[in-house]
GROMACS .gro file of C-alpha atoms in nm:
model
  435
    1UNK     CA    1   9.283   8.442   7.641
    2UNK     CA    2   9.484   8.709   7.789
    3UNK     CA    3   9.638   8.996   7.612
    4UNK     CA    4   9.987   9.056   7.705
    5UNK     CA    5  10.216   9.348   7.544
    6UNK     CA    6  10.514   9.308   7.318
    7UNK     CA    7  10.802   9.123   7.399
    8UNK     CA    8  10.973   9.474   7.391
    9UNK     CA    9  10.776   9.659   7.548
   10UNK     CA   10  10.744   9.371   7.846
   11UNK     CA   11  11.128   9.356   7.888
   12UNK     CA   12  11.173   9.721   7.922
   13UNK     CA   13  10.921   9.754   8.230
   14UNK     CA   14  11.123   9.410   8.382
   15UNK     CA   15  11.468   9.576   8.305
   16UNK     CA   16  11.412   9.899   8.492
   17UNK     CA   17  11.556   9.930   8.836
   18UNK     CA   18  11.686   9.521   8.798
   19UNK     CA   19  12.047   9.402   8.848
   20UNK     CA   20  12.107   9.110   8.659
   21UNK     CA   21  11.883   8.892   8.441
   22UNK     CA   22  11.992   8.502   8.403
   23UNK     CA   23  11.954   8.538   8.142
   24UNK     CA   24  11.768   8.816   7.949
   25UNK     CA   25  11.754   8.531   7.629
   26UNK     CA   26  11.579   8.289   7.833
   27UNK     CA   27  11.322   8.596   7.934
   28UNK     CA   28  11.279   8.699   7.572
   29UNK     CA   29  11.234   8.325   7.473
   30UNK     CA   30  10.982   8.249   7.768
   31UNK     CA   31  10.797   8.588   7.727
   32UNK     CA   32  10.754   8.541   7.365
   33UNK     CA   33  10.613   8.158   7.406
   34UNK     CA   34  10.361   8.320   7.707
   35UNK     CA   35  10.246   8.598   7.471
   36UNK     CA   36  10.211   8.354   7.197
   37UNK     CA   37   9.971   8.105   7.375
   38UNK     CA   38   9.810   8.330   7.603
   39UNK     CA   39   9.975   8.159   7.918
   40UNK     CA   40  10.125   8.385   8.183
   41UNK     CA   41  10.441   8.281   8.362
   42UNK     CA   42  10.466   8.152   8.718
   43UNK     CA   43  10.693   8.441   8.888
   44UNK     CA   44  10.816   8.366   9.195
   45UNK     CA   45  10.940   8.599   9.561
   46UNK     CA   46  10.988   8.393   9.808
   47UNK     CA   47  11.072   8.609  10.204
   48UNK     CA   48  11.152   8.463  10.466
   49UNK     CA   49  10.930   8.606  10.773
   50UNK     CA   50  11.225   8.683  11.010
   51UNK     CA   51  11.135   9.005  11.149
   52UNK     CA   52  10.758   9.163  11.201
   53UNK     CA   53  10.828   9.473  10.956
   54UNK     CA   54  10.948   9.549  10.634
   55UNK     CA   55  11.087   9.903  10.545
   56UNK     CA   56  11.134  10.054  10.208
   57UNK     CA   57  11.467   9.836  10.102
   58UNK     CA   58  11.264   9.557  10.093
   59UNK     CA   59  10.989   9.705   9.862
   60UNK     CA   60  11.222   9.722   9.611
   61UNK     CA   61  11.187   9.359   9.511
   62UNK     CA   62  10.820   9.368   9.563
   63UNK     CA   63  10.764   9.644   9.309
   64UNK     CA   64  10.990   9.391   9.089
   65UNK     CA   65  10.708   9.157   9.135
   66UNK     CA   66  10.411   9.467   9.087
   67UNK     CA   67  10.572   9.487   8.708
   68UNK     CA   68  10.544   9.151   8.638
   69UNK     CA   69  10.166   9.157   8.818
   70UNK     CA   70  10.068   9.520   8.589
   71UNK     CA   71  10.205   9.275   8.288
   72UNK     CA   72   9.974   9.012   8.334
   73UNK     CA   73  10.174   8.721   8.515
   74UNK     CA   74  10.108   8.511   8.769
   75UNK     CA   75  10.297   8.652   9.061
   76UNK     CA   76  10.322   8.379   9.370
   77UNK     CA   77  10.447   8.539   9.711
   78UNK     CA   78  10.569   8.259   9.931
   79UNK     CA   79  10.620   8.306  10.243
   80UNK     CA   80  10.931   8.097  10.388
   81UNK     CA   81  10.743   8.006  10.691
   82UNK     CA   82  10.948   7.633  10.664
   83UNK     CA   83  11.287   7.808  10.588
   84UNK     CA   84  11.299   8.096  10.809
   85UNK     CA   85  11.292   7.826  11.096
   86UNK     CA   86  11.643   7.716  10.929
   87UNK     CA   87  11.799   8.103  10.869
   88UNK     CA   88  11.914   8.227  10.559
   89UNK     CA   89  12.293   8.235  10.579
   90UNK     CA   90  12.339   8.492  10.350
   91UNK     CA   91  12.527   8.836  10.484
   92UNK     CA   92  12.627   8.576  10.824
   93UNK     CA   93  12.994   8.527  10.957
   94UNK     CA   94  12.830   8.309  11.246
   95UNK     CA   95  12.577   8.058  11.244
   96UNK     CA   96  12.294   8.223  11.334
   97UNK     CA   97  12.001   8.079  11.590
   98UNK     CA   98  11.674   7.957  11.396
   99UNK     CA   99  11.357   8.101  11.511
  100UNK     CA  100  11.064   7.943  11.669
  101UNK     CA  101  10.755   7.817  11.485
  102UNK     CA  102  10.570   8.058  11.694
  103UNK     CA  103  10.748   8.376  11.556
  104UNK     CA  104  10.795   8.277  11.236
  105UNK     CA  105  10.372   8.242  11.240
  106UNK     CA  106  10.308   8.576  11.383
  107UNK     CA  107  10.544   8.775  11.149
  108UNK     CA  108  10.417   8.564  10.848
  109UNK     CA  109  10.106   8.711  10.951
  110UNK     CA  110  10.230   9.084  10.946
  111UNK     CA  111  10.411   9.050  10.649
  112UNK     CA  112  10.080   8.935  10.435
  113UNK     CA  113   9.943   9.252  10.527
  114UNK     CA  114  10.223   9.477  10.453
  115UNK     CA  115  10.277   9.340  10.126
  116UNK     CA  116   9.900   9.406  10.018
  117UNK     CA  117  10.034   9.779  10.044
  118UNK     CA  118  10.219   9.750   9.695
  119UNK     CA  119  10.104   9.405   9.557
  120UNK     CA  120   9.714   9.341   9.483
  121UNK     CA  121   9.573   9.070   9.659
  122UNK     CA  122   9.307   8.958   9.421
  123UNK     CA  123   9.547   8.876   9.171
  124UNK     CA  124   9.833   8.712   9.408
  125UNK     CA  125   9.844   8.393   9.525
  126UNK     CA  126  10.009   8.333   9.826
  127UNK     CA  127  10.167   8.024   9.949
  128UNK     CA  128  10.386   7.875  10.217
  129UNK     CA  129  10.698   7.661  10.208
  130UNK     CA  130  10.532   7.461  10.439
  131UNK     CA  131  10.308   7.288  10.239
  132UNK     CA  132  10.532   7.089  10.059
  133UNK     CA  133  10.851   7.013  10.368
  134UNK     CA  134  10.606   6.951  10.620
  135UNK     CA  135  10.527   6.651  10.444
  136UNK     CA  136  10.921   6.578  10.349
  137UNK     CA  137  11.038   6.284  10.455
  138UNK     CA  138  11.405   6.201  10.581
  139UNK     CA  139  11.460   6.010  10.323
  140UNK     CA  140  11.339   6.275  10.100
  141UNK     CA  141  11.587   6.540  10.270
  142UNK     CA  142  11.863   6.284  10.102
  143UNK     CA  143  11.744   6.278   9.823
  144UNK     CA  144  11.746   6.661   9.777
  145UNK     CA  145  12.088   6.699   9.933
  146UNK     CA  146  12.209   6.465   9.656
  147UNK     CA  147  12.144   6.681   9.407
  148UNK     CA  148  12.435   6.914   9.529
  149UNK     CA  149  12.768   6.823   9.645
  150UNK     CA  150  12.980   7.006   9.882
  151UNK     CA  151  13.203   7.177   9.621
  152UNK     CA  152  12.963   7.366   9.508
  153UNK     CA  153  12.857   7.484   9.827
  154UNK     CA  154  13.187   7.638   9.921
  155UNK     CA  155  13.155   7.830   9.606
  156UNK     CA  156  12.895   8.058   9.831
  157UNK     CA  157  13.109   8.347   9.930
  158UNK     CA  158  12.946   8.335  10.300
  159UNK     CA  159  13.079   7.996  10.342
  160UNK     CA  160  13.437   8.001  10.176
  161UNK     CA  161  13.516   8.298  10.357
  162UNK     CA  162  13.410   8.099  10.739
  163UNK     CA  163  13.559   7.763  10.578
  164UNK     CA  164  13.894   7.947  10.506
  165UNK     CA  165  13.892   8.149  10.865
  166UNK     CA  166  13.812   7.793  11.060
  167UNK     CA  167  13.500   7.939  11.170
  168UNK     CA  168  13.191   7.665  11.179
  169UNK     CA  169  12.973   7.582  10.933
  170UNK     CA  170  12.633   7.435  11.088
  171UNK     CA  171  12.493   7.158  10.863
  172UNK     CA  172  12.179   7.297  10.892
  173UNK     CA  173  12.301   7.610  10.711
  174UNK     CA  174  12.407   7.361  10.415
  175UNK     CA  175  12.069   7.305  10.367
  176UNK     CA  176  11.907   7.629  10.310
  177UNK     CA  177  12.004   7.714   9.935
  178UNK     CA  178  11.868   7.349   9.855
  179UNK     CA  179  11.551   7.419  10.035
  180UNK     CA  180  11.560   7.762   9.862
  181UNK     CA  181  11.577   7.611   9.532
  182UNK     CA  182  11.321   7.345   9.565
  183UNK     CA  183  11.043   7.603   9.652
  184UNK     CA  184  11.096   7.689   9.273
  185UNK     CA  185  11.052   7.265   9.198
  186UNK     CA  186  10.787   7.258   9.398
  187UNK     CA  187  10.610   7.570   9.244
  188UNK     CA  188  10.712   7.529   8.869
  189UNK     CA  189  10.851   7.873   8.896
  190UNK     CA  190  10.928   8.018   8.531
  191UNK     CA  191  11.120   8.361   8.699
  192UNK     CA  192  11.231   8.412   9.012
  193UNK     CA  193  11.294   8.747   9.187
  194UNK     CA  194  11.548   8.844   9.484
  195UNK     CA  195  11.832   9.113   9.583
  196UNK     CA  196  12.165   9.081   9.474
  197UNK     CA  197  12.279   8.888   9.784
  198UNK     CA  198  12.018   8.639   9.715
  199UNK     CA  199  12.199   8.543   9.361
  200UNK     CA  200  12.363   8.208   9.488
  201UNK     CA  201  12.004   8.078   9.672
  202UNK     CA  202  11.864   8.131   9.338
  203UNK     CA  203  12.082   7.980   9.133
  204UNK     CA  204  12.058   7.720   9.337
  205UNK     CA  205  11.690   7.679   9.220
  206UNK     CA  206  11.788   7.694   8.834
  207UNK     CA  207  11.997   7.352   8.887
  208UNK     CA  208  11.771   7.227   9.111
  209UNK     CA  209  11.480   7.258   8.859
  210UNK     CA  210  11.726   7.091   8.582
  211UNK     CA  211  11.803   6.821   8.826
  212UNK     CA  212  11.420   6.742   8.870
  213UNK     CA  213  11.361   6.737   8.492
  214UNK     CA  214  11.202   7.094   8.457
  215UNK     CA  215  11.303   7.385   8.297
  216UNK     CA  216  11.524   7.627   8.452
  217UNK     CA  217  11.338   7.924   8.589
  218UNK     CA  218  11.479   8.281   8.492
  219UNK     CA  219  11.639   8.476   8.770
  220UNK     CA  220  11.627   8.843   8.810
  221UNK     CA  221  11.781   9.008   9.070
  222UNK     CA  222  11.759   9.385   9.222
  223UNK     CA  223  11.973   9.588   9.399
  224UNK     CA  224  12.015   9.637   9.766
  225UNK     CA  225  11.888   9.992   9.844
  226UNK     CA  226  12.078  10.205  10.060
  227UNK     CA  227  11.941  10.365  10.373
  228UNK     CA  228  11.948  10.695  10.497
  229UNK     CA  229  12.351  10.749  10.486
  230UNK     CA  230  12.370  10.686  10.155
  231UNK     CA  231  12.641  10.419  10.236
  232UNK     CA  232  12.558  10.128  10.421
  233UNK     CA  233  12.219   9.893  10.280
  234UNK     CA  234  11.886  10.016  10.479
  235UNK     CA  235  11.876   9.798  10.781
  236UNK     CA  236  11.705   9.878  11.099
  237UNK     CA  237  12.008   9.774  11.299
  238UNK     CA  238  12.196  10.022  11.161
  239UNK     CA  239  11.927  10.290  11.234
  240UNK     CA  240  11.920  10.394  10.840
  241UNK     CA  241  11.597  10.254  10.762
  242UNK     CA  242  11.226  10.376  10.635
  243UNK     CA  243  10.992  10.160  10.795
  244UNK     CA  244  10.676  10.104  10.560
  245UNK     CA  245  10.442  10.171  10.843
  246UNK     CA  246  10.601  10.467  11.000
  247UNK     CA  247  10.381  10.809  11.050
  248UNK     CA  248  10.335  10.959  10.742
  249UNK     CA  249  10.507  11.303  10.860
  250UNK     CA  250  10.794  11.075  10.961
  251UNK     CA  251  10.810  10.906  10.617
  252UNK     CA  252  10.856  11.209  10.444
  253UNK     CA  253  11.072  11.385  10.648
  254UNK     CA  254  11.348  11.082  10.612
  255UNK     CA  255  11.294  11.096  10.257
  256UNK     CA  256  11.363  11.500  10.256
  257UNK     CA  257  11.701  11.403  10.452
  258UNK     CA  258  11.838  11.176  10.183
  259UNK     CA  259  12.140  11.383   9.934
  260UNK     CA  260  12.057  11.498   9.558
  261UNK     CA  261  12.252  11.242   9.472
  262UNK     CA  262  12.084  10.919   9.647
  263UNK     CA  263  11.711  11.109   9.532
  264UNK     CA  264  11.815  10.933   9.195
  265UNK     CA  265  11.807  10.614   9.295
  266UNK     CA  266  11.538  10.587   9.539
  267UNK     CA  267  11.313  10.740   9.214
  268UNK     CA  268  11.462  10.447   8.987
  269UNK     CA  269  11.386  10.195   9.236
  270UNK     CA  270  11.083  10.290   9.446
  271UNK     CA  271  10.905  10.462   9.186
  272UNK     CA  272  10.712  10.356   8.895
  273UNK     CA  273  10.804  10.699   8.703
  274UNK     CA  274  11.014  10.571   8.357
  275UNK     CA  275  11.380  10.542   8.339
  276UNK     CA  276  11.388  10.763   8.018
  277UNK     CA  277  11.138  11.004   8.248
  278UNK     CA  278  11.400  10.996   8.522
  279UNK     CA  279  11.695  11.088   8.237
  280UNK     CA  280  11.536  11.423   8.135
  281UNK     CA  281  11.445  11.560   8.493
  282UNK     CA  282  11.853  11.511   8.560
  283UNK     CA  283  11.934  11.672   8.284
  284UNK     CA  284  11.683  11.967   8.364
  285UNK     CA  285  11.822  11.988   8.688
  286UNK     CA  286  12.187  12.006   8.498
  287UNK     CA  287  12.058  12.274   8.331
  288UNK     CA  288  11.899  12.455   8.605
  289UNK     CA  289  11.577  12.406   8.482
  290UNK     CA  290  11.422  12.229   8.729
  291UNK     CA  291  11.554  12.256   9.166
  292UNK     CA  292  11.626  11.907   9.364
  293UNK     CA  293  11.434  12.030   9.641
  294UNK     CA  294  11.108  12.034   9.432
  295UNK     CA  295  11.212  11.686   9.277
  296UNK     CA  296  11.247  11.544   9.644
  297UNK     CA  297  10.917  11.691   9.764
  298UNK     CA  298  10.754  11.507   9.511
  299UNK     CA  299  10.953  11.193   9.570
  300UNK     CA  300  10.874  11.187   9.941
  301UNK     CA  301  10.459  11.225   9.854
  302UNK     CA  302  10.472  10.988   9.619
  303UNK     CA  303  10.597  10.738   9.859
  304UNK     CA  304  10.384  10.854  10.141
  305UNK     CA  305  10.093  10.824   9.910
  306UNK     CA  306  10.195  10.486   9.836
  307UNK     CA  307  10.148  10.336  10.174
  308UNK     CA  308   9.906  10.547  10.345
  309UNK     CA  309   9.676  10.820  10.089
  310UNK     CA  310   9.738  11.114   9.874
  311UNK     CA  311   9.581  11.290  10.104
  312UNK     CA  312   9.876  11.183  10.394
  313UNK     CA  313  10.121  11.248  10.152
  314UNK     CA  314   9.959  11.627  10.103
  315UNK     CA  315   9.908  11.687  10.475
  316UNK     CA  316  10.276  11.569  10.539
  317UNK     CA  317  10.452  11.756  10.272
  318UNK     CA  318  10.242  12.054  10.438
  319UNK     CA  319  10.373  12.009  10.788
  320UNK     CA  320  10.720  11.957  10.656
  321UNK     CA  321  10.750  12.255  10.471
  322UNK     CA  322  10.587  12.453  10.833
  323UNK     CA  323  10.840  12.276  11.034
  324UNK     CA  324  11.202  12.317  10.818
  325UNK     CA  325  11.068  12.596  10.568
  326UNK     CA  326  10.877  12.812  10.777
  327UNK     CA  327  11.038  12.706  11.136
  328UNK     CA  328  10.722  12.647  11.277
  329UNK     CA  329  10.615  12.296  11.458
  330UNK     CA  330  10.302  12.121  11.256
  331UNK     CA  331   9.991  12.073  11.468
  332UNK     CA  332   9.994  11.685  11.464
  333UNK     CA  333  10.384  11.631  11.591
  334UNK     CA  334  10.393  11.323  11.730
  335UNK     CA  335  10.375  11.296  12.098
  336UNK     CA  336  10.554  11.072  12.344
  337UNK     CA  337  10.555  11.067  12.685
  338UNK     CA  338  10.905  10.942  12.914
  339UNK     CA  339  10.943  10.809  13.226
  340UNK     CA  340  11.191  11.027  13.392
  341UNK     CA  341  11.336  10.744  13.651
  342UNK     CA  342  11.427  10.562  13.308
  343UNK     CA  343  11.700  10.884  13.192
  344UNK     CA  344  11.752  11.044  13.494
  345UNK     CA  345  12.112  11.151  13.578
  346UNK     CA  346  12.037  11.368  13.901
  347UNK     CA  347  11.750  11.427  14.122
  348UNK     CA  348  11.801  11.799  14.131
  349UNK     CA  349  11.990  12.029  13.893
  350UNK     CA  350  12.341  12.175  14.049
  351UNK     CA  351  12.316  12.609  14.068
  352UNK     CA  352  11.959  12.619  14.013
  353UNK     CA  353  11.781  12.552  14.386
  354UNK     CA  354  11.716  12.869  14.399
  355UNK     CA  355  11.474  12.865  14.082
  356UNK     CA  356  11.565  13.019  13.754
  357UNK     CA  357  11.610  12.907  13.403
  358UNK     CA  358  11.811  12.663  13.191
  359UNK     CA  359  11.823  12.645  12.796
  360UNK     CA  360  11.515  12.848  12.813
  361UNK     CA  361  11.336  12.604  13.019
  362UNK     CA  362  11.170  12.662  13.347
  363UNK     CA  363  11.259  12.519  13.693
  364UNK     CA  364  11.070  12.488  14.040
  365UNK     CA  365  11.283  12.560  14.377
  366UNK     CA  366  11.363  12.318  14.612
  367UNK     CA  367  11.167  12.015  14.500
  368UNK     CA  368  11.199  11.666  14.328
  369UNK     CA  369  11.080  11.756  13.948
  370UNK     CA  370  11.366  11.957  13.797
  371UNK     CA  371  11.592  11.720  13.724
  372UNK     CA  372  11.952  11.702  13.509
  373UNK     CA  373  11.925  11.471  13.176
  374UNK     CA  374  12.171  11.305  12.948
  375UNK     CA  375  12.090  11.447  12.566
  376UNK     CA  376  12.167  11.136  12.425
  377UNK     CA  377  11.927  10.928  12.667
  378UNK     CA  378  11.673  11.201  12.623
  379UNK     CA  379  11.699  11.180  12.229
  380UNK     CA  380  11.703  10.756  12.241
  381UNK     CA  381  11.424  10.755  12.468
  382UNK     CA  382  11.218  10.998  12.270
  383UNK     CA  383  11.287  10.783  11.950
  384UNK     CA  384  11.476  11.000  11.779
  385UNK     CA  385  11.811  10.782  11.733
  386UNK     CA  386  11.842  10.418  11.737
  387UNK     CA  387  12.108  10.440  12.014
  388UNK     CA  388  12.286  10.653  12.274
  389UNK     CA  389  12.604  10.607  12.018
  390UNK     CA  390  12.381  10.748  11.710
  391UNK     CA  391  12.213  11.026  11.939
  392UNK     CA  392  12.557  11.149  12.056
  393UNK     CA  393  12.652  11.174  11.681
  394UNK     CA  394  12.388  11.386  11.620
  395UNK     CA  395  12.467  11.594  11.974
  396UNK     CA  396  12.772  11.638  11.784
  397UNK     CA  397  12.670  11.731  11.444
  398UNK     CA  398  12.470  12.024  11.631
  399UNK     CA  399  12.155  11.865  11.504
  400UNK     CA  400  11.966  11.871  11.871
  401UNK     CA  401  11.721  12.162  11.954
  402UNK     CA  402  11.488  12.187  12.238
  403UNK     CA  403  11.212  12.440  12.238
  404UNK     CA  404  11.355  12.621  11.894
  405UNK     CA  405  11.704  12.637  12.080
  406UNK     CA  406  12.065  12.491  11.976
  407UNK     CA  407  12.169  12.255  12.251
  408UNK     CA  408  12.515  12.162  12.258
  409UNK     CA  409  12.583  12.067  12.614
  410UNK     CA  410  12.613  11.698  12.695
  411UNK     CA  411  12.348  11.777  12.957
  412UNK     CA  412  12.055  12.013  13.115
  413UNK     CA  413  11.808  12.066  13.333
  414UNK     CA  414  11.452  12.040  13.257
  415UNK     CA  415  11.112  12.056  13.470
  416UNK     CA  416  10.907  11.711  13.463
  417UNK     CA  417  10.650  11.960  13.464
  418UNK     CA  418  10.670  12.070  13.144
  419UNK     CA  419  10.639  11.946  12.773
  420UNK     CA  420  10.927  12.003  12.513
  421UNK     CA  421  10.967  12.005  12.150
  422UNK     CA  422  11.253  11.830  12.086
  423UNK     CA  423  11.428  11.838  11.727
  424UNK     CA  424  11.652  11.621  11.561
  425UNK     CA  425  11.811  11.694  11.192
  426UNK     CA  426  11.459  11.718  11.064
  427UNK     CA  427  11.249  11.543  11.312
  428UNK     CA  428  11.077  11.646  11.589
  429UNK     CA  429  10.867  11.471  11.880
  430UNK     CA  430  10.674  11.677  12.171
  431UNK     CA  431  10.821  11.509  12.518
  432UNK     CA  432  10.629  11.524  12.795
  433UNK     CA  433  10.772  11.336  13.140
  434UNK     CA  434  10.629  11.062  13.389
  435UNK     CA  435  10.748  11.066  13.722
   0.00000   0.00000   0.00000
């Protein structure tokens, strides 16, 4: 029979880094029975496999699901292969196009082996939504949507907010948050896990399991994790995001770029280091015992370590500290090579036919590989900003160096000839050009 630690001592790993519990009683109550006859509970993520690649936001919830793993619970990872073909509405003003069976297979297939990275995969099962709706029937879809009525719906914020503005409402959409919440019939889930913006789909489950004569799972909910800016939630669209399988020098320079402040949370919530642990080192850094910048070094290896080796993490916290400490460029910068047709602004660069120099770069007379480049292409292109928009921020922010020098023009000349080292904030790529 398995051993499982005190109630107290359970519900103190849970609460750290969570949101909400509905409710913490029910936890208590169902952790106490589990401990009592040996039985672990059925705790239940369910992701929808909309894009090919998760970044660090969306670890947060999976670490969630680690705790209850290290405790000795049944964790269930289902992947919303059945679902994702409807679209979650949540966060949407406009309907938003379902994606193709096809898709939805070949990032269900990515995410499986991303989420190995924090979750281990002899003691997860994983499942898919599926199994259980491909076999619904239509009279079995009416059955399910009778369980809810419309009032409650249009207690969603996402849909009040279209249903007051006159904007549509696809029927389709009406049926997500009931599909939602029958994964959690169809599973017997006892705890259910999801960000804060999932709260509605997952209350949706806890009536749903009532309806179908089953007791109502427990839902605990984390919070959204903000990128980069410190503002907005990580999202790859808005270019603030920490991929999970990004180059480990790349990794841990992001993480170096986040504020003191921020540092804080990303320990609480992408860390396994104690909340109580976490209180001390802020008030050692209060007191001057103890500097941010060392803090954040270890943050960013700890991270690195966790999704590619300690020994990544060590050779990237090396070749950070050589590239922004010591102003040196670290021996494995990341190469990429441009097609110069693709940026190009001019074939050849106005006052220098004669030969010379530009921004300490070096140009052939009279031929067809000096040419004049947009920063803000050059920077995009290079993968350095998300977008011409973010790049010219940046351009602005005198954050753009090429070859160890400030460059504040809009654009300059360079030879196709020739590799660069171009630097942005803390990042930096070797260019080299295709003609």
């Amino acid at each position: 029979m398995p051993q499982f630690a005190p109630v107290d001592e359970q519900l103190a790993h849970i609460k750290k880094g969570t949101a909400e519990i509905i409710r913490e009683s029910e936890l208590r109550a169902k952790l106490e029975k589990s401990r009592a006859g040996g039985k672990p509970l059925r705790v239940k993520l369910g992701l929808d496999p909309t894009a090919p690649d998760l970044h660090l936001g969306h670890t947060v919830v999976l670490r969630k699901l680690k705790h209850f793993q290290d405790l000795g619970h049944t964790i269930i990872f289902l992947i919303g292969d059945f679902t994702g073909m409807i679209g979650d509405p949540t966060g949407r003003s406009v309907t938003r196009p379902p994606l193709s069976r096809e898709q939805i297979e070949q990032n269900a297939e990515t995410y499986k082996a991303q989420v190995f990275k924090i979750l281990d995969p002899k003691k997860t099962v994983v499942d898919f939504n599926s199994r259980w709706f491909s076999k619904f029937s239509a009279e079995d879809f009416i059955r399910l949507a009778a369980k809810y009525t419309v009032s409650q719906m249009l207690e969603r914020e996402d849909f009040h907010k279209r249903f007051q503005k006159e904007k549509p409402i696809a029927v389709h959409e009406l049926l997500y948050p009931l599909a939602q919440g029958y994964d959690s019939v169809a599973l017997e889930a006892d705890v259910e896990l999801g960000g804060t913006d999932q709260k509605f789909n997952l209350l949706v489950g806890r009536e749903l399991q009532r309806a179908y004569g089953q007791q109502s799972q427990v839902v605990v909910t984390t919070p959204i994790l903000e990128g980069l800016d410190g503002v907005n939630k990580m999202s790859k669209s808005l270019g603030n995001a920490i991929g999970i399988h990004e180059p480990p020098l790349e990794m841990y320079g992001k993480i170096m770029s986040i504020s003191d402040e921020m540092m804080w949370r990303y320990y609480e919530l992408l860390t396994d280091v104690s909340a109580a642990e976490i209180e001390r080192t802020k008030q050692d850094v209060a007191a001057g015992k103890a500097h941010p910048m060392n803090l954040k070094k270890a943050l960013a290896g700890q991270i690195v370590a966790d999704f590619h080796s300690g020994e990544a993490a060590q050779k990237a916290g090396n070749d950070w500290a050589k590239q922004f400490q010591k102003d040196e460029v670290p021996e494995n910068v990341e190469e990429v090579r441009i097609n110069i047709f693709r940026v190009r602004v001019a074939d050849v660069l106005p006052g220098d036919r004669e030969g010379g120099t530009s921004q300490g770069i070096n140009f052939e007379p009279n031929n067809r590989t000096s040419f004049v480049i947009k920063i803000d292409k050059l920077v995009k292109e290079a993968g350095l900003a998300t977008s011409v928009t973010e790049a010219n921020r940046k351009l602005k922010e005198r954050a753009v160096s090429i070859n160890g020098e400030l460059i504040e023009e809009p654009a300059i000349g360079i030879s196709a000839k020739q590799a660069l080292t171009l630097r942005v904030g803390k990042r930096v790529k070797r260019v080299s050009f295709l003609l």
